[in-house]
Amino acid sequence: MTRRQERNVVRTGSTARRLTVLFAAAALLSLSGGQLWAQGCILARSPEQGGLPTGEGGVLEPGHFQITVGERHQFSYQHYVGDVYQEYRAQDHTQVENRINLLTMNLTYQWTPRISLEIDMPWLFATRKSQNSPIKYAASGLGDTILGANVWIRNPEHGPRNNLSLGLGVLIPSGNDDVQNTYDSNTSGVGAPVEVTAPVDYSIQPGNGGWGMVMQWSGYERLNKSLTFYSDGDYIATQGGTNGVQRGATLSTTQPLNNYVAISDQYLLEAGVEVPINKVKGLSATFGPRDEGVPAYNLFPNSNDGFRRPGFAVTAGPGGQYVHGHNILTAGIYKAVHRDRTSSYPDSVYHTHGDAAFAQYVWLASWTHRF
């Protein structure tokens, strides 16, 4: 959830070269895995930025800690097959509605000027409901924990006008991937209740069910005294296979690859510009796009069996950062500009193409305290 960045000025030719390198790195990260961490019926579990080190807060000093508490909210209800909006779902009142609130806590220790250590722990609060059904599913709990280390390529104490941070970590399957609800499956309103206990849909499960390797990076370039370019991203490469959670009451004989939930990769890629608001000390504005999603195929050559809703969402919007003393507040609102539910491996085997619900907006906010 926390990521660091900074930026600075260089001559036109040098700036162009460095920006080319940053954009190329972003492109490589985006292409390397297919696509992870979109929204709604697609998982949304990526750590979020907790403040830009290019602002007045600067880079965390060696020997110091910072704690960041973040909130992500989204309401997903618009269905897509590929990049085609399924308008008939709204007309027929069969839309599936996911409400996601992801609360994250990140603790970072700056070990040396260049090396930091972090732990990221999310808590999920989510519900899922179909418009044409009175049944409402709910899940909450601790998600999967990330332990990681990050290193600045250049020593930030020397005040570089640009820098790049690279990080590696491990995703620990600490979240429950088998939250179950008991509900009345007799929705006719006639006759006796029929109680059923079953796992909720995997899109609102707190855990993914497997181990993963986290690769993350962030970079910045100060274009001039009032404009900074930043970019960051992460990719979680999982062990693959399935987590053993059965999706239906009975096992399918016609589509056995979809009987159990897949352990899937995920990614996040974002970029933008930061502009200080000179009239308010410590305040800066940001604007830029985000791309997050779930790839159809995992990065490592392991099993892609199991049910998943792969796809990605590109959003864009404004944000802001305010620094006061040892505290940093950030917020952003991102509107979807492109959504695509891609074809999964089982889809390709069975010549099908499922759909997924996406959000129109993603709301982000965080508070960081340094000590």
XYZ file of C-alpha atoms in Angstrom:
371
model
C 0.000 0.000 0.000
C 2.852 2.465 0.619
C 5.108 3.467 -2.242
C 7.791 6.092 -2.455
C 8.690 8.573 -5.165
C 10.530 11.804 -5.916
C 11.405 14.032 -8.861
C 13.553 16.913 -10.162
C 14.879 19.047 -13.055
C 17.300 18.361 -15.860
C 17.927 19.728 -19.287
C 15.554 18.917 -22.096
C 17.634 16.174 -23.717
C 18.482 14.478 -20.408
C 14.879 14.754 -19.205
C 13.572 13.143 -22.380
C 15.986 10.229 -22.035
C 15.070 9.601 -18.402
C 11.343 9.855 -19.071
C 11.753 7.355 -21.894
C 13.398 4.921 -19.464
C 10.594 5.343 -16.899
C 7.846 4.888 -19.480
C 9.618 1.839 -20.893
C 9.820 0.312 -17.421
C 6.115 0.960 -16.935
C 5.316 -0.671 -20.255
C 7.432 -3.728 -19.438
C 5.693 -4.148 -16.085
C 2.296 -3.812 -17.709
C 3.043 -6.362 -20.428
C 4.914 -8.872 -18.307
C 1.908 -10.549 -16.818
C -1.280 -10.229 -18.845
C -3.213 -8.160 -16.305
C -4.241 -8.209 -12.697
C -6.199 -6.138 -10.138
C -9.107 -4.584 -11.795
C -12.353 -4.068 -9.935
C -15.596 -5.553 -8.723
C -15.969 -9.198 -9.693
C -12.263 -8.986 -10.482
C -9.960 -8.824 -7.476
C -8.844 -5.440 -6.131
C -6.158 -6.122 -3.585
C -3.161 -4.047 -4.676
C -1.215 -1.974 -2.137
C -1.784 1.757 -2.574
C 0.472 4.810 -2.633
C 0.825 6.437 0.790
C 2.333 9.777 -0.139
C 4.866 11.089 -2.657
C 8.394 11.723 -1.310
C 8.703 14.604 -3.761
C 6.266 16.687 -1.766
C 7.087 18.623 1.390
C 7.224 15.382 3.375
C 10.322 14.301 1.457
C 11.984 10.917 1.839
C 11.787 9.071 5.161
C 14.941 9.632 7.237
C 17.190 6.648 8.180
C 16.261 5.110 11.530
C 12.693 6.422 11.327
C 9.341 4.680 10.906
C 6.156 5.650 9.150
C 2.714 4.128 9.474
C 0.093 4.552 6.766
C -3.597 3.755 7.062
C -5.445 3.721 3.742
C -9.002 3.217 2.529
C -10.178 2.070 -0.894
C -13.880 2.126 -1.789
C -15.626 0.998 -4.939
C -19.108 -0.052 -6.021
C -19.068 -2.408 -8.999
C -22.192 -3.088 -11.021
C -21.539 -2.540 -14.755
C -20.971 -5.827 -16.579
C -18.517 -6.321 -19.435
C -17.623 -9.169 -21.780
C -14.298 -8.170 -23.249
C -14.567 -4.386 -23.531
C -18.262 -4.486 -24.481
C -20.726 -3.155 -21.908
C -23.588 -5.591 -21.274
C -26.410 -3.058 -21.085
C -29.068 -5.757 -21.035
C -28.017 -6.723 -17.486
C -29.206 -3.349 -16.217
C -32.361 -3.506 -18.307
C -33.192 -7.000 -17.002
C -32.217 -6.071 -13.420
C -29.759 -8.981 -13.246
C -26.675 -6.923 -12.406
C -24.390 -8.253 -9.694
C -23.396 -5.523 -7.239
C -20.145 -5.678 -5.265
C -19.411 -3.122 -2.555
C -15.760 -3.194 -1.553
C -14.062 -1.384 1.319
C -10.392 -2.265 1.678
C -8.667 -0.879 4.762
C -4.877 -1.186 4.624
C -2.153 -0.623 7.202
C 1.493 -0.284 6.231
C 4.483 0.027 8.545
C 7.786 1.100 6.968
C 11.225 1.313 8.567
C 13.958 3.279 6.782
C 17.005 1.122 7.558
C 19.577 3.134 5.588
C 19.234 6.180 3.314
C 18.552 3.826 0.405
C 17.006 0.682 1.958
C 13.605 0.394 3.655
C 11.650 -2.553 5.081
C 7.848 -2.767 5.188
C 4.861 -4.842 6.209
C 1.462 -4.318 4.578
C -1.744 -5.747 6.110
C -5.202 -5.291 4.511
C -8.651 -5.770 6.016
C -11.549 -6.393 3.655
C -15.211 -5.484 4.237
C -17.343 -6.505 1.260
C -20.868 -7.451 0.170
C -22.248 -9.014 -2.998
C -25.825 -9.096 -4.278
C -27.740 -9.686 -7.488
C -30.461 -7.144 -8.283
C -33.023 -9.883 -8.925
C -32.401 -11.739 -5.651
C -33.012 -10.847 -1.979
C -29.903 -12.812 -0.932
C -27.006 -10.630 0.159
C -23.575 -12.148 0.782
C -20.970 -10.601 3.062
C -17.355 -11.228 4.000
C -14.799 -9.465 6.150
C -11.448 -10.125 7.722
C -7.686 -9.874 7.467
C -6.358 -10.216 3.934
C -3.015 -11.487 2.643
C 0.045 -9.878 4.264
C 3.036 -8.495 2.347
C 6.588 -8.351 3.715
C 9.000 -6.430 1.512
C 12.196 -4.447 1.083
C 12.852 -1.480 -1.217
C 16.045 0.167 -2.384
C 16.648 3.534 -4.050
C 19.003 3.277 -7.025
C 20.503 6.665 -6.115
C 21.146 7.960 -2.602
C 18.209 10.308 -1.830
C 20.347 12.209 0.684
C 22.248 13.710 -2.247
C 19.047 15.342 -3.500
C 18.856 13.682 -6.932
C 16.549 15.297 -9.451
C 15.287 11.852 -10.391
C 15.381 8.433 -8.800
C 14.077 4.905 -9.086
C 13.148 2.523 -6.255
C 12.983 -1.246 -6.736
C 11.430 -3.664 -4.270
C 10.955 -7.362 -3.625
C 8.651 -9.034 -1.154
C 6.564 -12.042 -0.303
C 2.775 -12.336 -0.173
C 1.765 -14.495 2.789
C -1.669 -16.208 2.531
C -2.869 -14.902 5.909
C -6.374 -14.102 4.647
C -9.311 -16.495 4.785
C -10.128 -17.725 1.262
C -13.131 -19.794 2.377
C -15.530 -17.401 4.143
C -18.985 -19.005 4.128
C -22.484 -17.607 4.525
C -25.650 -19.368 5.611
C -28.724 -18.112 3.774
C -32.273 -19.049 2.780
C -32.118 -20.304 -0.786
C -35.935 -20.366 -1.055
C -36.472 -16.903 -2.577
C -40.001 -17.604 -3.802
C -41.636 -16.356 -0.615
C -43.693 -19.526 -0.469
C -42.986 -22.560 1.668
C -40.463 -23.314 4.361
C -36.957 -21.794 4.411
C -34.190 -23.846 2.833
C -30.940 -23.030 4.582
C -27.714 -23.405 2.635
C -24.149 -22.832 3.820
C -21.582 -22.207 1.095
C -18.477 -20.123 0.338
C -19.131 -16.590 -0.904
C -17.870 -15.589 -4.348
C -14.100 -15.349 -4.525
C -14.272 -11.643 -5.451
C -15.228 -10.798 -1.848
C -12.997 -13.351 -0.110
C -10.338 -11.670 2.066
C -7.613 -14.104 0.966
C -6.293 -15.431 -2.336
C -5.258 -18.817 -0.966
C -1.641 -18.951 -2.086
C 1.873 -17.577 -1.722
C 3.234 -14.921 -4.037
C 6.331 -12.939 -4.938
C 5.847 -9.163 -4.902
C 7.829 -7.036 -7.369
C 7.382 -3.295 -7.052
C 9.003 -0.085 -8.232
C 8.552 3.670 -8.204
C 10.292 6.487 -10.025
C 10.158 10.238 -10.420
C 11.547 13.054 -12.530
C 11.284 16.703 -11.570
C 10.542 18.465 -14.846
C 10.835 21.954 -13.410
C 10.280 23.763 -10.111
C 6.517 23.327 -10.286
C 5.966 20.059 -12.162
C 7.030 16.508 -11.289
C 6.391 13.287 -13.173
C 5.951 10.117 -11.110
C 5.178 6.502 -11.821
C 4.961 3.346 -9.727
C 3.671 -0.178 -9.937
C 3.710 -3.670 -8.522
C 3.143 -7.198 -9.728
C 2.315 -10.174 -7.514
C 3.369 -13.453 -9.120
C 1.609 -16.315 -7.336
C 2.228 -20.037 -6.983
C -0.712 -20.718 -9.324
C -3.015 -23.729 -9.255
C -6.217 -23.672 -7.209
C -6.866 -22.906 -3.546
C -9.139 -25.918 -3.003
C -12.316 -23.878 -2.497
C -15.167 -25.468 -4.449
C -17.320 -22.948 -6.334
C -20.581 -24.875 -6.536
C -22.568 -27.349 -4.492
C -21.731 -30.059 -7.040
C -18.716 -30.620 -9.251
C -19.171 -29.932 -12.956
C -18.393 -32.763 -15.348
C -18.577 -30.534 -18.445
C -16.245 -27.746 -17.202
C -14.023 -29.365 -14.537
C -11.376 -26.625 -14.820
C -13.872 -24.200 -13.234
C -14.739 -26.363 -10.228
C -12.237 -24.698 -7.900
C -10.998 -21.136 -7.456
C -7.721 -20.214 -9.159
C -4.784 -18.619 -7.359
C -4.150 -15.749 -9.745
C -1.538 -13.051 -10.234
C -2.381 -9.341 -9.867
C -0.822 -6.010 -10.802
C -1.092 -2.238 -10.471
C 0.492 0.430 -12.657
C 0.037 4.168 -12.203
C 1.624 7.431 -13.345
C 0.918 11.119 -13.217
C 2.114 14.618 -12.494
C 2.360 16.467 -9.200
C 1.962 20.254 -8.925
C 2.471 22.201 -5.677
C -0.263 24.645 -4.667
C 1.897 27.622 -3.769
C -0.794 29.507 -1.868
C -1.182 26.659 0.665
C 1.984 25.395 2.337
C 2.295 21.617 2.158
C -0.485 21.143 -0.409
C 0.019 19.644 -3.851
C -2.303 18.345 -6.565
C -1.857 15.205 -8.662
C -3.447 13.858 -11.809
C -2.880 10.672 -13.740
C -4.067 7.241 -14.926
C -4.082 3.853 -13.174
C -4.162 0.398 -14.722
C -4.938 -2.596 -12.524
C -6.140 -6.072 -13.171
C -5.880 -9.862 -13.072
C -4.055 -11.685 -15.889
C -5.577 -14.695 -17.626
C -2.247 -16.506 -17.316
C 0.168 -16.343 -14.391
C 3.685 -15.034 -14.913
C 5.430 -18.219 -13.797
C 4.940 -21.405 -15.889
C 2.701 -23.137 -13.399
C -0.916 -24.264 -13.532
C -3.559 -21.796 -14.736
C -6.384 -24.184 -13.830
C -9.284 -22.955 -11.756
C -11.964 -20.314 -12.070
C -10.928 -16.679 -12.367
C -12.359 -13.530 -13.904
C -9.337 -12.001 -15.610
C -9.424 -8.454 -16.872
C -8.272 -4.932 -16.255
C -9.582 -1.430 -15.702
C -7.936 1.825 -16.675
C -9.018 4.782 -14.551
C -7.887 8.399 -14.387
C -8.513 11.268 -12.075
C -7.312 13.985 -9.728
C -5.800 13.635 -6.318
C -4.115 15.666 -3.647
C -1.509 15.504 -0.899
C -1.247 17.659 2.214
C 1.765 17.606 4.544
C 1.617 19.045 8.044
C 4.419 18.297 10.459
C 4.904 14.543 10.655
C 1.570 13.798 8.975
C 0.699 13.279 5.304
C -2.868 13.126 3.977
C -3.621 11.883 0.448
C -6.874 11.390 -1.482
C -7.942 10.662 -5.037
C -11.012 9.935 -7.158
C -10.495 7.876 -10.300
C -13.089 7.400 -13.040
C -13.053 4.371 -15.345
C -12.056 5.152 -18.933
C -11.615 1.578 -20.175
C -12.744 -1.800 -18.814
C -12.081 -5.236 -20.274
C -13.043 -8.684 -19.005
C -10.531 -10.845 -20.836
C -10.820 -14.562 -21.612
C -9.490 -16.977 -18.986
C -7.619 -20.201 -19.611
C -10.753 -22.328 -18.935
C -12.672 -19.963 -21.263
C -10.207 -20.747 -24.043
C -10.533 -24.488 -23.417
C -14.356 -24.489 -23.355
C -14.786 -21.763 -26.025
C -16.709 -19.505 -23.655
C -16.209 -15.948 -22.404
C -17.605 -14.986 -19.027
C -18.431 -11.478 -17.864
C -17.439 -9.382 -14.860
C -18.809 -6.349 -13.039
C -16.665 -3.206 -12.894
C -16.864 0.027 -10.934
C -17.364 3.482 -12.398
C -15.213 5.116 -9.730
C -12.437 4.153 -7.323
C -12.066 6.280 -4.180
C -8.712 6.323 -2.359
C -7.554 8.050 0.831
C -4.687 7.596 3.283
C -3.093 9.065 6.390
C 0.638 8.705 7.076
C 2.445 9.496 10.332
C 6.234 9.536 10.651
C 8.138 8.975 13.872
